[in-house]
JSON list of C-alpha atoms in Angstrom, two decimals:
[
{"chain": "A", "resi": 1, "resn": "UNK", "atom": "CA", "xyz": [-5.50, 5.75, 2.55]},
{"chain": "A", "resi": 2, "resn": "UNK", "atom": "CA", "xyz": [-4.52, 2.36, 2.77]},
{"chain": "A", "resi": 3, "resn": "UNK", "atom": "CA", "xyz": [-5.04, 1.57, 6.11]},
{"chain": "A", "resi": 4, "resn": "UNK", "atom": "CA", "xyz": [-8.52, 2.64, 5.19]},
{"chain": "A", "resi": 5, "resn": "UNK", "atom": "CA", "xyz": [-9.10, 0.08, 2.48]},
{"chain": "A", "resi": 6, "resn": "UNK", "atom": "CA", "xyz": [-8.63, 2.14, -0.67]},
{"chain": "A", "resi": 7, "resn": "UNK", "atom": "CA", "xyz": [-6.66, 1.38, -3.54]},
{"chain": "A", "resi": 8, "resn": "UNK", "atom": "CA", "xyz": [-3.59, 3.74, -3.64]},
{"chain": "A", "resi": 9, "resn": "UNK", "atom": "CA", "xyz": [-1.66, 4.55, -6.42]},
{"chain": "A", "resi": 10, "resn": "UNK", "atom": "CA", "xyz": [1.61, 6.08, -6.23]},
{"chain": "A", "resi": 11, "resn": "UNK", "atom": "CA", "xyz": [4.41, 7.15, -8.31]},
{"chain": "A", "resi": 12, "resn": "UNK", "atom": "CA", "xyz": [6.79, 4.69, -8.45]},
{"chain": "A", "resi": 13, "resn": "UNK", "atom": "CA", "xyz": [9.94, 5.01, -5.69]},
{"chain": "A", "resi": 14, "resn": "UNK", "atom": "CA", "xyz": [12.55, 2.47, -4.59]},
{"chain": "A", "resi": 15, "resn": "UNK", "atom": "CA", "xyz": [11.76, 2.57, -0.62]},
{"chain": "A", "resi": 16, "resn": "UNK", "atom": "CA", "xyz": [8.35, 2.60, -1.08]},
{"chain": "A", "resi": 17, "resn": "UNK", "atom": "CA", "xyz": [8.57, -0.78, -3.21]},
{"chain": "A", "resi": 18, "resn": "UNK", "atom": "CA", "xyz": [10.51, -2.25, -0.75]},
{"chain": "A", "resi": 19, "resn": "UNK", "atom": "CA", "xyz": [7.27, -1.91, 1.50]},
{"chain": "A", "resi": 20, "resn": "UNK", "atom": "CA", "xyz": [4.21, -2.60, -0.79]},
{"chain": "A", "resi": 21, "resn": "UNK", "atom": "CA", "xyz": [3.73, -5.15, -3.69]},
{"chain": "A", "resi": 22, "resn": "UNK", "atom": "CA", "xyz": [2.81, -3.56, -7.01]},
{"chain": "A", "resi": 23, "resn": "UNK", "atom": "CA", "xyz": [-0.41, -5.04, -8.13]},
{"chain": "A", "resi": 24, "resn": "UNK", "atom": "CA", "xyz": [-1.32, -6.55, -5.30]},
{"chain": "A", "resi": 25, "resn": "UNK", "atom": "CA", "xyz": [-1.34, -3.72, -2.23]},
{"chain": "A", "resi": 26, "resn": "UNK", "atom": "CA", "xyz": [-0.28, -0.75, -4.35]},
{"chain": "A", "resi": 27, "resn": "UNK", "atom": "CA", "xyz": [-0.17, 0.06, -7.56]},
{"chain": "A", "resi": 28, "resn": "UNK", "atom": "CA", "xyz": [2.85, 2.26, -8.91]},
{"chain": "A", "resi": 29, "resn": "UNK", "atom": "CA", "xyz": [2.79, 4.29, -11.92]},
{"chain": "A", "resi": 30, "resn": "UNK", "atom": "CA", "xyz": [6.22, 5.59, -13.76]},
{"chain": "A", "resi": 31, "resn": "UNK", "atom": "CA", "xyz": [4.88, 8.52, -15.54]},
{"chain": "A", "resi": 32, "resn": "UNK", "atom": "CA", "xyz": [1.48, 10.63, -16.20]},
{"chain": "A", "resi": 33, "resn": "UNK", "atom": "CA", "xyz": [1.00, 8.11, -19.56]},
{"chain": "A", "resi": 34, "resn": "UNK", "atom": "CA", "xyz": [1.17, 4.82, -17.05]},
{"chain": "A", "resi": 35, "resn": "UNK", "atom": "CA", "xyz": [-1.28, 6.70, -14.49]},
{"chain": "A", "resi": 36, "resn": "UNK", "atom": "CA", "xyz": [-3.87, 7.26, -16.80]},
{"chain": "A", "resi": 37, "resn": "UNK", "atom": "CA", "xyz": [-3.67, 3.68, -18.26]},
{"chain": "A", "resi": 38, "resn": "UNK", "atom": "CA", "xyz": [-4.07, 1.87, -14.42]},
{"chain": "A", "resi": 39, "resn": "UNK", "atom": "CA", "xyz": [-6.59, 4.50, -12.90]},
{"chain": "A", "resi": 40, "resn": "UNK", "atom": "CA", "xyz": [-8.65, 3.29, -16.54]},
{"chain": "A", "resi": 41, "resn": "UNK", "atom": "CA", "xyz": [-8.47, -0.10, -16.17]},
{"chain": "A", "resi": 42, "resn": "UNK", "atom": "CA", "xyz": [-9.22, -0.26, -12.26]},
{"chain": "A", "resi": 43, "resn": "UNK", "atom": "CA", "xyz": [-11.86, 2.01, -13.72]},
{"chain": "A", "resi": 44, "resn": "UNK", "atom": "CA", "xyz": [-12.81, -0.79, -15.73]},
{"chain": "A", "resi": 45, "resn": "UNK", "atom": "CA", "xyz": [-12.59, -3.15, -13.27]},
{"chain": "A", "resi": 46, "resn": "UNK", "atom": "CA", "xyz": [-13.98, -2.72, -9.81]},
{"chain": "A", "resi": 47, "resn": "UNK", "atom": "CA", "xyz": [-13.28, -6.34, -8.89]},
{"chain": "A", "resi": 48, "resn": "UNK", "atom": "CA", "xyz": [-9.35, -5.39, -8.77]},
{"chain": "A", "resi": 49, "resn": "UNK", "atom": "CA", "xyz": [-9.24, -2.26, -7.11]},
{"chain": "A", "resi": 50, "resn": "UNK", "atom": "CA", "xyz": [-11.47, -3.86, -4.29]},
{"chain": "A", "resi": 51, "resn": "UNK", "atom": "CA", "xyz": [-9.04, -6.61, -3.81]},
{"chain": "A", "resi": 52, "resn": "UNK", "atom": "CA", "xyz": [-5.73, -4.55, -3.67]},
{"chain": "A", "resi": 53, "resn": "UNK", "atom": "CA", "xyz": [-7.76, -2.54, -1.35]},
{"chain": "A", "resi": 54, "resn": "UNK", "atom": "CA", "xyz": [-8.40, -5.49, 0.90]},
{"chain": "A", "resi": 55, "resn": "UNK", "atom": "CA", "xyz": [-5.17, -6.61, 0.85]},
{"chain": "A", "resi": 56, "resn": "UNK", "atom": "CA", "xyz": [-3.53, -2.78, 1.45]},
{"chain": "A", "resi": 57, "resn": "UNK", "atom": "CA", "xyz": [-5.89, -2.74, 4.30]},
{"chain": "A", "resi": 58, "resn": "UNK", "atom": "CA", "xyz": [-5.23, -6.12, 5.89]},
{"chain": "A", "resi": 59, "resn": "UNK", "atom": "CA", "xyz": [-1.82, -5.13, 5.55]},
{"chain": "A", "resi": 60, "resn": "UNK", "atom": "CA", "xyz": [-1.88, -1.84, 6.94]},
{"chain": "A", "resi": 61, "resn": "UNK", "atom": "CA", "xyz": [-3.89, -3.30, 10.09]},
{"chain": "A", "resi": 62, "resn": "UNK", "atom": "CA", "xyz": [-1.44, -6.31, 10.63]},
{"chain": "A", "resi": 63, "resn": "UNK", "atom": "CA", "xyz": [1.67, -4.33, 10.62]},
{"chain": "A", "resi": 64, "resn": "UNK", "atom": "CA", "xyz": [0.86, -0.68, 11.03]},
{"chain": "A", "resi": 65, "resn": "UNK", "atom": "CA", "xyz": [-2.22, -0.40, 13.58]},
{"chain": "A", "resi": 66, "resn": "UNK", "atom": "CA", "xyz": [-2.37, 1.40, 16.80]},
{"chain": "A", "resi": 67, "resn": "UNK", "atom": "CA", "xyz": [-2.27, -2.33, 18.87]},
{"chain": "A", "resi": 68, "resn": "UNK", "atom": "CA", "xyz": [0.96, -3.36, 16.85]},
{"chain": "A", "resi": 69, "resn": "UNK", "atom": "CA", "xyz": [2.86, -0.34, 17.45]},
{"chain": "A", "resi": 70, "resn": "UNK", "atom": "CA", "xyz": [1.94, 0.35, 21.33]},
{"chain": "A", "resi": 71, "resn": "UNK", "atom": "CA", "xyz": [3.17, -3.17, 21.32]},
{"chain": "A", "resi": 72, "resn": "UNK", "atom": "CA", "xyz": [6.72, -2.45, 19.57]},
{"chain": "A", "resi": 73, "resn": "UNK", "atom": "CA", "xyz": [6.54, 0.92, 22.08]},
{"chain": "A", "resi": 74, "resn": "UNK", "atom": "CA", "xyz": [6.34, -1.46, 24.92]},
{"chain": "A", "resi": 75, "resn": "UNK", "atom": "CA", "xyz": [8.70, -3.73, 23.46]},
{"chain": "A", "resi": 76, "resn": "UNK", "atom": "CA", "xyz": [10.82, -1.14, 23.13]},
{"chain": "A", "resi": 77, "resn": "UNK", "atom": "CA", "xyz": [10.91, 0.37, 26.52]},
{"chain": "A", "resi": 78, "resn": "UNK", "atom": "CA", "xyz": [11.07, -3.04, 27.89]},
{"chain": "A", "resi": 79, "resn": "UNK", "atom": "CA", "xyz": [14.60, -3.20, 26.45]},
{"chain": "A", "resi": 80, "resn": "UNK", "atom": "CA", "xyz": [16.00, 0.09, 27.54]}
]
């Protein structure tokens, strides 16, 4: 989803904010109450949701995209 350029939203978990930054490449919700609140305002705001979409996908394609990891794989075996 990210890697596509959408704005995810995910319940709240401590490995998965060790990855992402809330607000800005993710957004993380706590319970149903919080969910509803951020899914209206990026509702509300189109400009946002774009923008952590950009940035989840420029992310995802940096660290996380076929090139990169054949690379690591490479690196990898290089090592063995």
């Amino acid at each position: 989803i990210m890697g596509a350029g959408a704005c995810y939203l995910v319940e709240r978990h401590p490995e998965i904010e060790k990855r992402f930054k809330d607000g800005e490449e993710i957004i993380f919700w706590d319970d149903y109450n919080d969910l509803a609140v951020k899914v209206k305002f990026l509702l509300q705001d189109a400009n946002e949701y774009k923008r952590i979409g950009a940035n989840a996908y420029t992310r995802c394609f940096l660290e996380h995209s076929v090139g990169v990891r054949t690379g690591q794989f490479i690196e990898l075996m290089e090592n063995l």
